[in-house]
Amino acid sequence: MTFADLWRELEPLGRDPQTGGYRRYSWTQADAQCRAWFTAQAQRRGLTVETDRNGNLWAWWGQKRTGAIATGSHLDSVPDGGGFDGALGVVSTLAAVDLLKEKNFHPERAVVLAVFTEEEGGRFGVPCLGSRLMTGVMDPERARTLSDNNGVTLAEAMAAAGLDPDKIGPDDQRLSGLAAFVELHVEQGRALAPLGGPVGIARSIWPHDRWRLEFTGRPDHAGTTRLADRHDPMLPYASTVLAARQAAAASKSLATFGKVIALPGGTNGISSSVTAWLDARAPDEATLAATIATIRSAAEKSSAEHNVALIVSQESHTPLVYFDLALTNRLAVTLANPALGLTPQPSPAKPASALAPQPPAANPAQPRPTAGSGRYVSPPPAPPVPALPTGAGHDAGFLAARIPAAMLFVRNPTGVSHSPAEHADLADCEAGVRALAAVLEDLAGKP
Ligand SMILES: [Zn+2]
């Protein structure tokens, strides 16, 4: 099957008809549909699919044994997320298997396709939950009690889906069977577009924090309570949002309040409480800690000024990740093969008229005569596939702490992500499949 065929099948699953965004929350019906689709596709290719103790899916190509090369991503989404985040990586694994089978490639090492659970934290609040649990970073006891907006716990949701929540936790045996993990993902930013290449290699992932801030004031009448008498939690919340923006700009970091709940939620009343979630990321740990400290002290100061109580608690911390240097370098060598068509084209050709005669394509591998010199000079070497840092967290980041891991990014022309407007061109997705197939061929082709 081509990438486009696979894409067409997955595209409608979990999509909200009003917003056009995806609501593929873990352990919901949409999630079950996506899992069933992946399982059926893997089985059609003769792969053996299993669900691990943490609810992650693994589809084995070749006999299950140690030294396997794993690749994959996730199928869950943020609220009204785009279609590419996660799904691109999963669809690309299937398309890469097809490409390799067409070439009659037989893996010497088993290739295993992975789909991780709750990567976005869209339902239970902790991102990369499946890989956190697997690598032992997340306490299973705490994970079981995480609850969604309706008060359903992870344990209840997993049990309803037919899994045993008592079994979640570290999975050293599975990890020790993997020689490497490579995740392909849509780029969540716009670094590749100006560089002219369809595919990049991740160098690192910024450290990432999630904090909950609860501002508690006093509910009162919006029409009768004098301004001076109010204990309005909305005010310190508002100034904290502005302080976060300022602190992030000053430290070249990122800080976002994307979720807020004001109670009781009446138009004509002063709120009793405002609970808000801060997402903060920075190039290094010290900058992240300093940015959070600045935001916290602004929140405390403003809360005191407005007679509002404040509780600040950390929901998650994801440390700085550098991907495995040897593996990343090996990917760079593999992807530099000009036959793959992945090396950047710095000056994109102007769109030519379909009717205009096209000049013959120059072959950059051949030496060319320089005008008038009469001598042949070698052309400059093709620029390598770009290596990029990213502010977005990924399962590959958690696996990187335990096994050699690396990531490939597929160009996102606008950089928009976590939105229905997220996009990647079909030609770039196909380039991503070629890249992933080449990487798997290299890594799994030798015993
Ligand atoms: Zn993702």
GROMACS .gro file of C-alpha atoms and ligand atoms in nm:
model
  448
    1MET     CA    1   0.000   0.000   0.000
    2THR     CA    2   0.120   0.354  -0.065
    3PHE     CA    3   0.152   0.612   0.208
    4ALA     CA    4  -0.151   0.796   0.063
    5ASP     CA    5  -0.367   0.481   0.074
    6LEU     CA    6  -0.282   0.421   0.439
    7TRP     CA    7  -0.333   0.786   0.523
    8ARG     CA    8  -0.680   0.792   0.369
    9GLU     CA    9  -0.791   0.502   0.589
   10LEU     CA   10  -0.669   0.649   0.917
   11GLU     CA   11  -0.769   1.010   0.843
   12PRO     CA   12  -1.140   0.999   0.943
   13LEU     CA   13  -1.089   0.813   1.274
   14GLY     CA   14  -1.148   1.032   1.580
   15ARG     CA   15  -1.195   1.350   1.378
   16ASP     CA   16  -1.446   1.605   1.508
   17PRO     CA   17  -1.673   1.714   1.222
   18GLN     CA   18  -1.723   2.064   1.366
   19THR     CA   19  -1.362   2.167   1.425
   20GLY     CA   20  -1.185   1.933   1.184
   21GLY     CA   21  -0.947   1.853   1.473
   22TYR     CA   22  -0.873   1.514   1.624
   23ARG     CA   23  -0.994   1.390   1.962
   24ARG     CA   24  -0.811   1.063   1.985
   25TYR     CA   25  -0.788   1.039   2.362
   26SER     CA   26  -0.640   0.725   2.508
   27TRP     CA   27  -0.874   0.442   2.599
   28THR     CA   28  -1.174   0.600   2.426
   29GLN     CA   29  -1.367   0.468   2.129
   30ALA     CA   30  -1.159   0.676   1.886
   31ASP     CA   31  -0.842   0.533   2.037
   32ALA     CA   32  -0.980   0.179   2.008
   33GLN     CA   33  -1.058   0.241   1.639
   34CYS     CA   34  -0.705   0.366   1.574
   35ARG     CA   35  -0.553   0.067   1.757
   36ALA     CA   36  -0.776  -0.176   1.565
   37TRP     CA   37  -0.677  -0.013   1.237
   38PHE     CA   38  -0.304  -0.038   1.315
   39THR     CA   39  -0.340  -0.398   1.434
   40ALA     CA   40  -0.525  -0.501   1.117
   41GLN     CA   41  -0.266  -0.329   0.895
   42ALA     CA   42   0.025  -0.491   1.078
   43GLN     CA   43  -0.140  -0.834   1.060
   44ARG     CA   44  -0.202  -0.790   0.686
   45ARG     CA   45   0.174  -0.758   0.652
   46GLY     CA   46   0.233  -1.075   0.849
   47LEU     CA   47   0.346  -0.894   1.162
   48THR     CA   48   0.268  -1.029   1.510
   49VAL     CA   49   0.095  -0.769   1.727
   50GLU     CA   50   0.098  -0.763   2.106
   51THR     CA   51  -0.009  -0.517   2.373
   52ASP     CA   52   0.243  -0.465   2.652
   53ARG     CA   53   0.160  -0.425   3.021
   54ASN     CA   54   0.135  -0.045   2.979
   55GLY     CA   55  -0.100  -0.058   2.683
   56ASN     CA   56   0.161   0.016   2.413
   57LEU     CA   57   0.129  -0.184   2.090
   58TRP     CA   58   0.423  -0.374   1.936
   59ALA     CA   59   0.410  -0.531   1.590
   60TRP     CA   60   0.697  -0.769   1.515
   61TRP     CA   61   0.843  -0.817   1.168
   62GLY     CA   62   1.066  -1.118   1.203
   63GLN     CA   63   1.110  -1.346   1.499
   64LYS     CA   64   1.081  -1.180   1.837
   65ARG     CA   65   1.430  -1.181   1.983
   66THR     CA   66   1.682  -0.947   2.141
   67GLY     CA   67   1.866  -0.691   1.933
   68ALA     CA   68   1.546  -0.573   1.764
   69ILE     CA   69   1.521  -0.237   1.589
   70ALA     CA   70   1.213  -0.050   1.706
   71THR     CA   71   1.036   0.234   1.531
   72GLY     CA   72   0.706   0.405   1.599
   73SER     CA   73   0.519   0.695   1.750
   74HIS     CA   74   0.166   0.747   1.888
   75LEU     CA   75  -0.194   0.764   1.769
   76ASP     CA   76  -0.351   0.971   2.049
   77SER     CA   77  -0.401   1.346   2.008
   78VAL     CA   78  -0.432   1.669   2.201
   79PRO     CA   79  -0.783   1.823   2.210
   80ASP     CA   80  -0.860   1.918   1.849
   81GLY     CA   81  -0.512   1.819   1.742
   82GLY     CA   82  -0.377   1.791   1.390
   83GLY     CA   83  -0.376   1.472   1.188
   84PHE     CA   84   0.001   1.438   1.155
   85ASP     CA   85   0.131   1.454   1.512
   86GLY     CA   86   0.203   1.092   1.600
   87ALA     CA   87  -0.003   0.942   1.320
   88LEU     CA   88   0.257   1.038   1.059
   89GLY     CA   89   0.519   0.833   1.239
   90VAL     CA   90   0.291   0.530   1.278
   91VAL     CA   91   0.168   0.534   0.917
   92SER     CA   92   0.529   0.580   0.800
   93THR     CA   93   0.638   0.263   0.982
   94LEU     CA   94   0.381   0.058   0.788
   95ALA     CA   95   0.468   0.228   0.458
   96ALA     CA   96   0.840   0.174   0.526
   97VAL     CA   97   0.778  -0.199   0.578
   98ASP     CA   98   0.597  -0.208   0.242
   99LEU     CA   99   0.884  -0.027   0.073
  100LEU     CA  100   1.140  -0.269   0.217
  101LYS     CA  101   0.927  -0.572   0.127
  102GLU     CA  102   0.903  -0.445  -0.232
  103LYS     CA  103   1.282  -0.440  -0.236
  104ASN     CA  104   1.281  -0.800  -0.110
  105PHE     CA  105   1.455  -0.691   0.206
  106HIS     CA  106   1.463  -0.953   0.482
  107PRO     CA  107   1.561  -0.812   0.821
  108GLU     CA  108   1.848  -0.985   0.997
  109ARG     CA  109   1.735  -0.823   1.319
  110ALA     CA  110   1.366  -0.813   1.399
  111VAL     CA  111   1.198  -0.483   1.319
  112VAL     CA  112   0.924  -0.389   1.565
  113LEU     CA  113   0.666  -0.116   1.509
  114ALA     CA  114   0.551   0.059   1.827
  115VAL     CA  115   0.243   0.265   1.910
  116PHE     CA  116   0.274   0.438   2.247
  117THR     CA  117  -0.021   0.514   2.476
  118GLU     CA  118  -0.123   0.864   2.593
  119GLU     CA  119   0.178   1.042   2.444
  120GLU     CA  120   0.004   1.378   2.455
  121GLY     CA  121  -0.133   1.353   2.806
  122GLY     CA  122  -0.457   1.466   2.641
  123ARG     CA  123  -0.679   1.265   2.874
  124PHE     CA  124  -0.482   1.202   3.194
  125GLY     CA  125  -0.251   1.505   3.195
  126VAL     CA  126   0.092   1.338   3.193
  127PRO     CA  127   0.261   1.337   2.851
  128CYS     CA  128   0.442   1.027   2.723
  129LEU     CA  129   0.265   0.815   2.984
  130GLY     CA  130   0.323   0.485   2.802
  131SER     CA  131   0.697   0.538   2.764
  132ARG     CA  132   0.732   0.693   3.111
  133LEU     CA  133   0.575   0.386   3.269
  134MET     CA  134   0.776   0.147   3.054
  135THR     CA  135   1.108   0.313   3.140
  136GLY     CA  136   1.024   0.339   3.510
  137VAL     CA  137   1.014   0.719   3.519
  138MET     CA  138   0.649   0.723   3.629
  139ASP     CA  139   0.533   0.567   3.954
  140PRO     CA  140   0.263   0.313   3.858
  141GLU     CA  141   0.074   0.382   4.181
  142ARG     CA  142   0.047   0.750   4.093
  143ALA     CA  143  -0.038   0.669   3.731
  144ARG     CA  144  -0.331   0.447   3.831
  145THR     CA  145  -0.493   0.736   4.017
  146LEU     CA  146  -0.453   0.997   3.741
  147SER     CA  147  -0.801   1.106   3.637
  148ASP     CA  148  -0.960   1.269   3.334
  149ASN     CA  149  -1.196   1.569   3.329
  150ASN     CA  150  -1.489   1.340   3.422
  151GLY     CA  151  -1.312   1.185   3.719
  152VAL     CA  152  -1.242   0.854   3.546
  153THR     CA  153  -0.906   0.719   3.661
  154LEU     CA  154  -0.645   0.565   3.435
  155ALA     CA  155  -0.696   0.235   3.618
  156GLU     CA  156  -1.069   0.244   3.543
  157ALA     CA  157  -1.017   0.341   3.179
  158MET     CA  158  -0.760   0.066   3.122
  159ALA     CA  159  -0.978  -0.193   3.295
  160ALA     CA  160  -1.273  -0.089   3.078
  161ALA     CA  161  -1.051  -0.146   2.771
  162GLY     CA  162  -0.973  -0.498   2.892
  163LEU     CA  163  -0.627  -0.437   3.039
  164ASP     CA  164  -0.508  -0.512   3.390
  165PRO     CA  165  -0.405  -0.181   3.551
  166ASP     CA  166  -0.225  -0.368   3.830
  167LYS     CA  167   0.036  -0.475   3.575
  168ILE     CA  168   0.145  -0.127   3.461
  169GLY     CA  169   0.502  -0.023   3.537
  170PRO     CA  170   0.864  -0.072   3.433
  171ASP     CA  171   0.921  -0.319   3.151
  172ASP     CA  172   1.295  -0.388   3.162
  173GLN     CA  173   1.262  -0.716   2.981
  174ARG     CA  174   1.108  -0.551   2.674
  175LEU     CA  175   1.359  -0.265   2.679
  176SER     CA  176   1.656  -0.499   2.703
  177GLY     CA  177   1.539  -0.670   2.383
  178LEU     CA  178   1.566  -0.350   2.181
  179ALA     CA  179   1.894  -0.242   2.019
  180ALA     CA  180   1.764   0.097   1.903
  181PHE     CA  181   1.451   0.308   1.866
  182VAL     CA  182   1.388   0.555   1.584
  183GLU     CA  183   1.079   0.778   1.590
  184LEU     CA  184   0.968   0.967   1.282
  185HIS     CA  185   0.752   1.270   1.362
  186VAL     CA  186   0.607   1.574   1.191
  187GLU     CA  187   0.819   1.879   1.268
  188GLN     CA  188   0.648   2.098   1.528
  189GLY     CA  189   0.802   2.426   1.434
  190ARG     CA  190   0.939   2.577   1.120
  191ALA     CA  191   1.312   2.512   1.116
  192LEU     CA  192   1.330   2.282   0.814
  193ALA     CA  193   1.134   2.494   0.565
  194PRO     CA  194   1.400   2.767   0.527
  195LEU     CA  195   1.672   2.501   0.500
  196GLY     CA  196   1.504   2.349   0.197
  197GLY     CA  197   1.504   1.983   0.305
  198PRO     CA  198   1.205   1.753   0.359
  199VAL     CA  199   1.361   1.560   0.650
  200GLY     CA  200   1.574   1.651   0.951
  201ILE     CA  201   1.739   1.462   1.235
  202ALA     CA  202   1.666   1.556   1.597
  203ARG     CA  203   1.966   1.652   1.805
  204SER     CA  204   1.804   1.715   2.143
  205ILE     CA  205   1.476   1.779   2.322
  206TRP     CA  206   1.443   2.079   2.551
  207PRO     CA  207   1.359   2.010   2.915
  208HIS     CA  208   0.987   2.055   2.982
  209ASP     CA  209   0.777   2.129   3.292
  210ARG     CA  210   0.406   2.126   3.366
  211TRP     CA  211   0.280   2.311   3.673
  212ARG     CA  212  -0.065   2.361   3.825
  213LEU     CA  213  -0.147   2.695   3.987
  214GLU     CA  214  -0.459   2.721   4.205
  215PHE     CA  215  -0.566   3.074   4.291
  216THR     CA  216  -0.837   3.069   4.558
  217GLY     CA  217  -1.034   3.385   4.637
  218ARG     CA  218  -1.387   3.460   4.756
  219PRO     CA  219  -1.696   3.428   4.539
  220ASP     CA  220  -1.901   3.745   4.537
  221HIS     CA  221  -2.150   3.959   4.345
  222ALA     CA  222  -2.010   4.129   4.032
  223GLY     CA  223  -2.262   4.413   4.063
  224THR     CA  224  -2.240   4.501   4.428
  225THR     CA  225  -1.894   4.417   4.563
  226ARG     CA  226  -1.667   4.722   4.572
  227LEU     CA  227  -1.336   4.672   4.390
  228ALA     CA  228  -1.144   4.733   4.711
  229ASP     CA  229  -1.338   4.458   4.892
  230ARG     CA  230  -1.281   4.183   4.639
  231HIS     CA  231  -1.066   3.871   4.666
  232ASP     CA  232  -1.072   3.803   4.294
  233PRO     CA  233  -0.845   3.512   4.187
  234MET     CA  234  -0.877   3.613   3.822
  235LEU     CA  235  -0.649   3.914   3.878
  236PRO     CA  236  -0.333   3.738   4.001
  237TYR     CA  237  -0.399   3.471   3.739
  238ALA     CA  238  -0.408   3.739   3.467
  239SER     CA  239  -0.090   3.906   3.583
  240THR     CA  240   0.081   3.566   3.606
  241VAL     CA  241  -0.001   3.498   3.241
  242LEU     CA  242   0.165   3.826   3.144
  243ALA     CA  243   0.460   3.762   3.375
  244ALA     CA  244   0.509   3.420   3.215
  245ARG     CA  245   0.524   3.572   2.871
  246GLN     CA  246   0.775   3.830   2.989
  247ALA     CA  247   0.993   3.576   3.170
  248ALA     CA  248   0.996   3.347   2.868
  249ALA     CA  249   1.089   3.628   2.630
  250ALA     CA  250   1.370   3.741   2.860
  251SER     CA  251   1.520   3.393   2.893
  252LYS     CA  252   1.460   3.279   2.531
  253SER     CA  253   1.232   3.007   2.666
  254LEU     CA  254   0.867   2.919   2.616
  255ALA     CA  255   0.589   2.952   2.872
  256THR     CA  256   0.221   2.891   2.800
  257PHE     CA  257  -0.106   2.887   2.988
  258GLY     CA  258  -0.326   2.674   2.762
  259LYS     CA  259  -0.579   2.542   3.013
  260VAL     CA  260  -0.770   2.732   3.278
  261ILE     CA  261  -1.077   2.654   3.487
  262ALA     CA  262  -1.261   2.938   3.663
  263LEU     CA  263  -1.519   2.833   3.922
  264PRO     CA  264  -1.810   2.858   3.969
  265GLY     CA  265  -1.807   3.006   3.617
  266GLY     CA  266  -2.085   3.265   3.638
  267THR     CA  267  -2.079   3.571   3.414
  268ASN     CA  268  -2.208   3.795   3.691
  269GLY     CA  269  -1.994   3.662   3.971
  270ILE     CA  270  -1.641   3.694   4.103
  271SER     CA  271  -1.470   3.354   4.078
  272SER     CA  272  -1.409   3.149   4.389
  273SER     CA  273  -1.106   2.987   4.228
  274VAL     CA  274  -0.901   2.988   3.912
  275THR     CA  275  -0.691   2.682   3.835
  276ALA     CA  276  -0.443   2.718   3.550
  277TRP     CA  277  -0.179   2.497   3.395
  278LEU     CA  278   0.162   2.629   3.297
  279ASP     CA  279   0.367   2.456   3.029
  280ALA     CA  280   0.730   2.575   3.024
  281ARG     CA  281   1.027   2.469   2.812
  282ALA     CA  282   1.382   2.602   2.776
  283PRO     CA  283   1.706   2.516   2.600
  284ASP     CA  284   1.865   2.392   2.925
  285GLU     CA  285   1.768   2.290   3.280
  286ALA     CA  286   1.906   2.598   3.456
  287THR     CA  287   1.719   2.837   3.227
  288LEU     CA  288   1.399   2.639   3.273
  289ALA     CA  289   1.431   2.646   3.653
  290ALA     CA  290   1.504   3.019   3.652
  291THR     CA  291   1.207   3.094   3.424
  292ILE     CA  292   0.971   2.894   3.646
  293ALA     CA  293   1.107   3.067   3.957
  294THR     CA  294   1.041   3.409   3.803
  295ILE     CA  295   0.684   3.313   3.709
  296ARG     CA  296   0.620   3.164   4.054
  297SER     CA  297   0.737   3.469   4.240
  298ALA     CA  298   0.524   3.694   4.018
  299ALA     CA  299   0.222   3.473   4.094
  300GLU     CA  300   0.293   3.482   4.469
  301LYS     CA  301   0.342   3.858   4.474
  302SER     CA  302   0.024   3.928   4.281
  303SER     CA  303  -0.181   3.681   4.485
  304ALA     CA  304  -0.071   3.853   4.807
  305GLU     CA  305  -0.166   4.194   4.664
  306HIS     CA  306  -0.517   4.070   4.587
  307ASN     CA  307  -0.573   3.868   4.908
  308VAL     CA  308  -0.586   3.546   4.714
  309ALA     CA  309  -0.441   3.212   4.831
  310LEU     CA  310  -0.207   3.033   4.593
  311ILE     CA  311  -0.099   2.669   4.571
  312VAL     CA  312   0.165   2.583   4.311
  313SER     CA  313   0.241   2.221   4.231
  314GLN     CA  314   0.454   2.050   3.971
  315GLU     CA  315   0.273   1.794   3.760
  316SER     CA  316   0.564   1.671   3.554
  317HIS     CA  317   0.926   1.735   3.467
  318THR     CA  318   1.089   1.601   3.154
  319PRO     CA  319   1.468   1.642   3.157
  320LEU     CA  320   1.688   1.763   2.874
  321VAL     CA  321   1.751   1.482   2.626
  322TYR     CA  322   2.042   1.445   2.388
  323PHE     CA  323   1.981   1.171   2.135
  324ASP     CA  324   2.241   0.897   2.096
  325LEU     CA  325   2.534   1.051   1.908
  326ALA     CA  326   2.655   0.731   1.740
  327LEU     CA  327   2.304   0.643   1.621
  328THR     CA  328   2.234   1.000   1.508
  329ASN     CA  329   2.560   1.009   1.313
  330ARG     CA  330   2.477   0.675   1.155
  331LEU     CA  331   2.139   0.811   1.044
  332ALA     CA  332   2.308   1.119   0.898
  333VAL     CA  333   2.540   0.900   0.689
  334THR     CA  334   2.249   0.683   0.568
  335LEU     CA  335   2.033   0.981   0.476
  336ALA     CA  336   2.312   1.161   0.292
  337ASN     CA  337   2.273   0.906   0.009
  338PRO     CA  338   2.172   1.129  -0.287
  339ALA     CA  339   1.947   0.852  -0.425
  340LEU     CA  340   1.708   0.920  -0.134
  341GLY     CA  341   1.654   1.280  -0.245
  342LEU     CA  342   1.666   1.416   0.109
  343THR     CA  343   1.954   1.662   0.104
  344PRO     CA  344   1.845   2.023   0.127
  345GLN     CA  345   1.794   2.240  -0.179
  346PRO     CA  346   1.879   2.584  -0.041
  347SER     CA  347   1.724   2.790  -0.321
  348PRO     CA  348   1.391   2.635  -0.412
  349ALA     CA  349   1.327   2.667  -0.784
  350LYS     CA  350   1.061   2.915  -0.883
  351PRO     CA  351   0.743   2.735  -0.983
  352ALA     CA  352   0.794   2.688  -1.353
  353SER     CA  353   0.515   2.715  -1.602
  354ALA     CA  354   0.401   2.370  -1.703
  355LEU     CA  355   0.442   2.469  -2.066
  356ALA     CA  356   0.788   2.624  -2.042
  357PRO     CA  357   1.073   2.402  -2.162
  358GLN     CA  358   1.273   2.267  -1.869
  359PRO     CA  359   1.652   2.270  -1.869
  360PRO     CA  360   1.809   1.928  -1.825
  361ALA     CA  361   1.862   1.847  -1.457
  362ALA     CA  362   2.223   1.882  -1.349
  363ASN     CA  363   2.371   1.576  -1.185
  364PRO     CA  364   2.543   1.708  -0.873
  365ALA     CA  365   2.748   1.389  -0.837
  366GLN     CA  366   2.935   1.457  -1.162
  367PRO     CA  367   3.221   1.707  -1.184
  368ARG     CA  368   3.130   2.002  -1.404
  369PRO     CA  369   3.352   2.228  -1.611
  370THR     CA  370   3.373   2.580  -1.476
  371ALA     CA  371   3.299   2.845  -1.734
  372GLY     CA  372   3.609   2.959  -1.921
  373SER     CA  373   3.862   2.788  -1.695
  374GLY     CA  374   3.897   2.477  -1.903
  375ARG     CA  375   3.952   2.276  -1.583
  376TYR     CA  376   3.717   2.045  -1.397
  377VAL     CA  377   3.645   2.121  -1.034
  378SER     CA  378   3.446   1.912  -0.792
  379PRO     CA  379   3.111   2.059  -0.691
  380PRO     CA  380   3.075   2.141  -0.322
  381PRO     CA  381   2.957   1.836  -0.124
  382ALA     CA  382   2.580   1.815  -0.077
  383PRO     CA  383   2.478   1.972   0.254
  384PRO     CA  384   2.394   1.708   0.513
  385VAL     CA  385   2.040   1.644   0.634
  386PRO     CA  386   1.989   1.914   0.900
  387ALA     CA  387   2.016   1.832   1.271
  388LEU     CA  388   1.774   2.025   1.492
  389PRO     CA  389   1.686   2.073   1.857
  390THR     CA  390   1.316   2.068   1.945
  391GLY     CA  391   1.095   2.203   2.220
  392ALA     CA  392   0.839   1.924   2.185
  393GLY     CA  393   0.851   1.612   2.401
  394HIS     CA  394   0.840   1.263   2.251
  395ASP     CA  395   0.842   0.899   2.359
  396ALA     CA  396   1.185   0.873   2.194
  397GLY     CA  397   1.309   1.115   2.461
  398PHE     CA  398   1.215   0.872   2.740
  399LEU     CA  399   1.350   0.569   2.558
  400ALA     CA  400   1.675   0.761   2.499
  401ALA     CA  401   1.751   0.731   2.871
  402ARG     CA  402   1.762   0.351   2.837
  403ILE     CA  403   1.850   0.254   2.479
  404PRO     CA  404   2.008   0.428   2.178
  405ALA     CA  405   1.728   0.643   2.035
  406ALA     CA  406   1.698   0.895   1.754
  407MET     CA  407   1.432   1.095   1.573
  408LEU     CA  408   1.355   1.205   1.220
  409PHE     CA  409   1.142   1.512   1.149
  410VAL     CA  410   0.934   1.566   0.839
  411ARG     CA  411   0.906   1.927   0.723
  412ASN     CA  412   0.604   2.124   0.840
  413PRO     CA  413   0.572   2.417   0.596
  414THR     CA  414   0.387   2.648   0.837
  415GLY     CA  415   0.522   2.509   1.164
  416VAL     CA  416   0.168   2.492   1.306
  417SER     CA  417   0.107   2.190   1.528
  418HIS     CA  418  -0.142   2.080   1.796
  419SER     CA  419  -0.405   2.240   1.573
  420PRO     CA  420  -0.632   2.123   1.290
  421ALA     CA  421  -0.417   2.342   1.059
  422GLU     CA  422  -0.113   2.117   1.113
  423HIS     CA  423   0.012   1.999   0.775
  424ALA     CA  424   0.285   1.820   0.584
  425ASP     CA  425   0.299   1.784   0.206
  426LEU     CA  426   0.247   1.437   0.063
  427ALA     CA  427   0.583   1.450  -0.117
  428ASP     CA  428   0.756   1.526   0.214
  429CYS     CA  429   0.569   1.244   0.390
  430GLU     CA  430   0.687   1.009   0.115
  431ALA     CA  431   1.043   1.139   0.161
  432GLY     CA  432   1.004   1.059   0.531
  433VAL     CA  433   0.903   0.702   0.446
  434ARG     CA  434   1.208   0.664   0.220
  435ALA     CA  435   1.427   0.798   0.500
  436LEU     CA  436   1.278   0.566   0.761
  437ALA     CA  437   1.302   0.264   0.529
  438ALA     CA  438   1.669   0.342   0.456
  439VAL     CA  439   1.741   0.372   0.828
  440LEU     CA  440   1.567   0.041   0.908
  441GLU     CA  441   1.743  -0.128   0.618
  442ASP     CA  442   2.077  -0.014   0.755
  443LEU     CA  443   2.008  -0.094   1.121
  444ALA     CA  444   1.822  -0.422   1.073
  445GLY     CA  445   2.011  -0.542   0.767
  446LYS     CA  446   2.307  -0.672   0.964
  447PRO     CA  447   2.295  -0.923   1.247
  448ZN      ZN  448   0.361   1.369   1.885
   0.00000   0.00000   0.00000
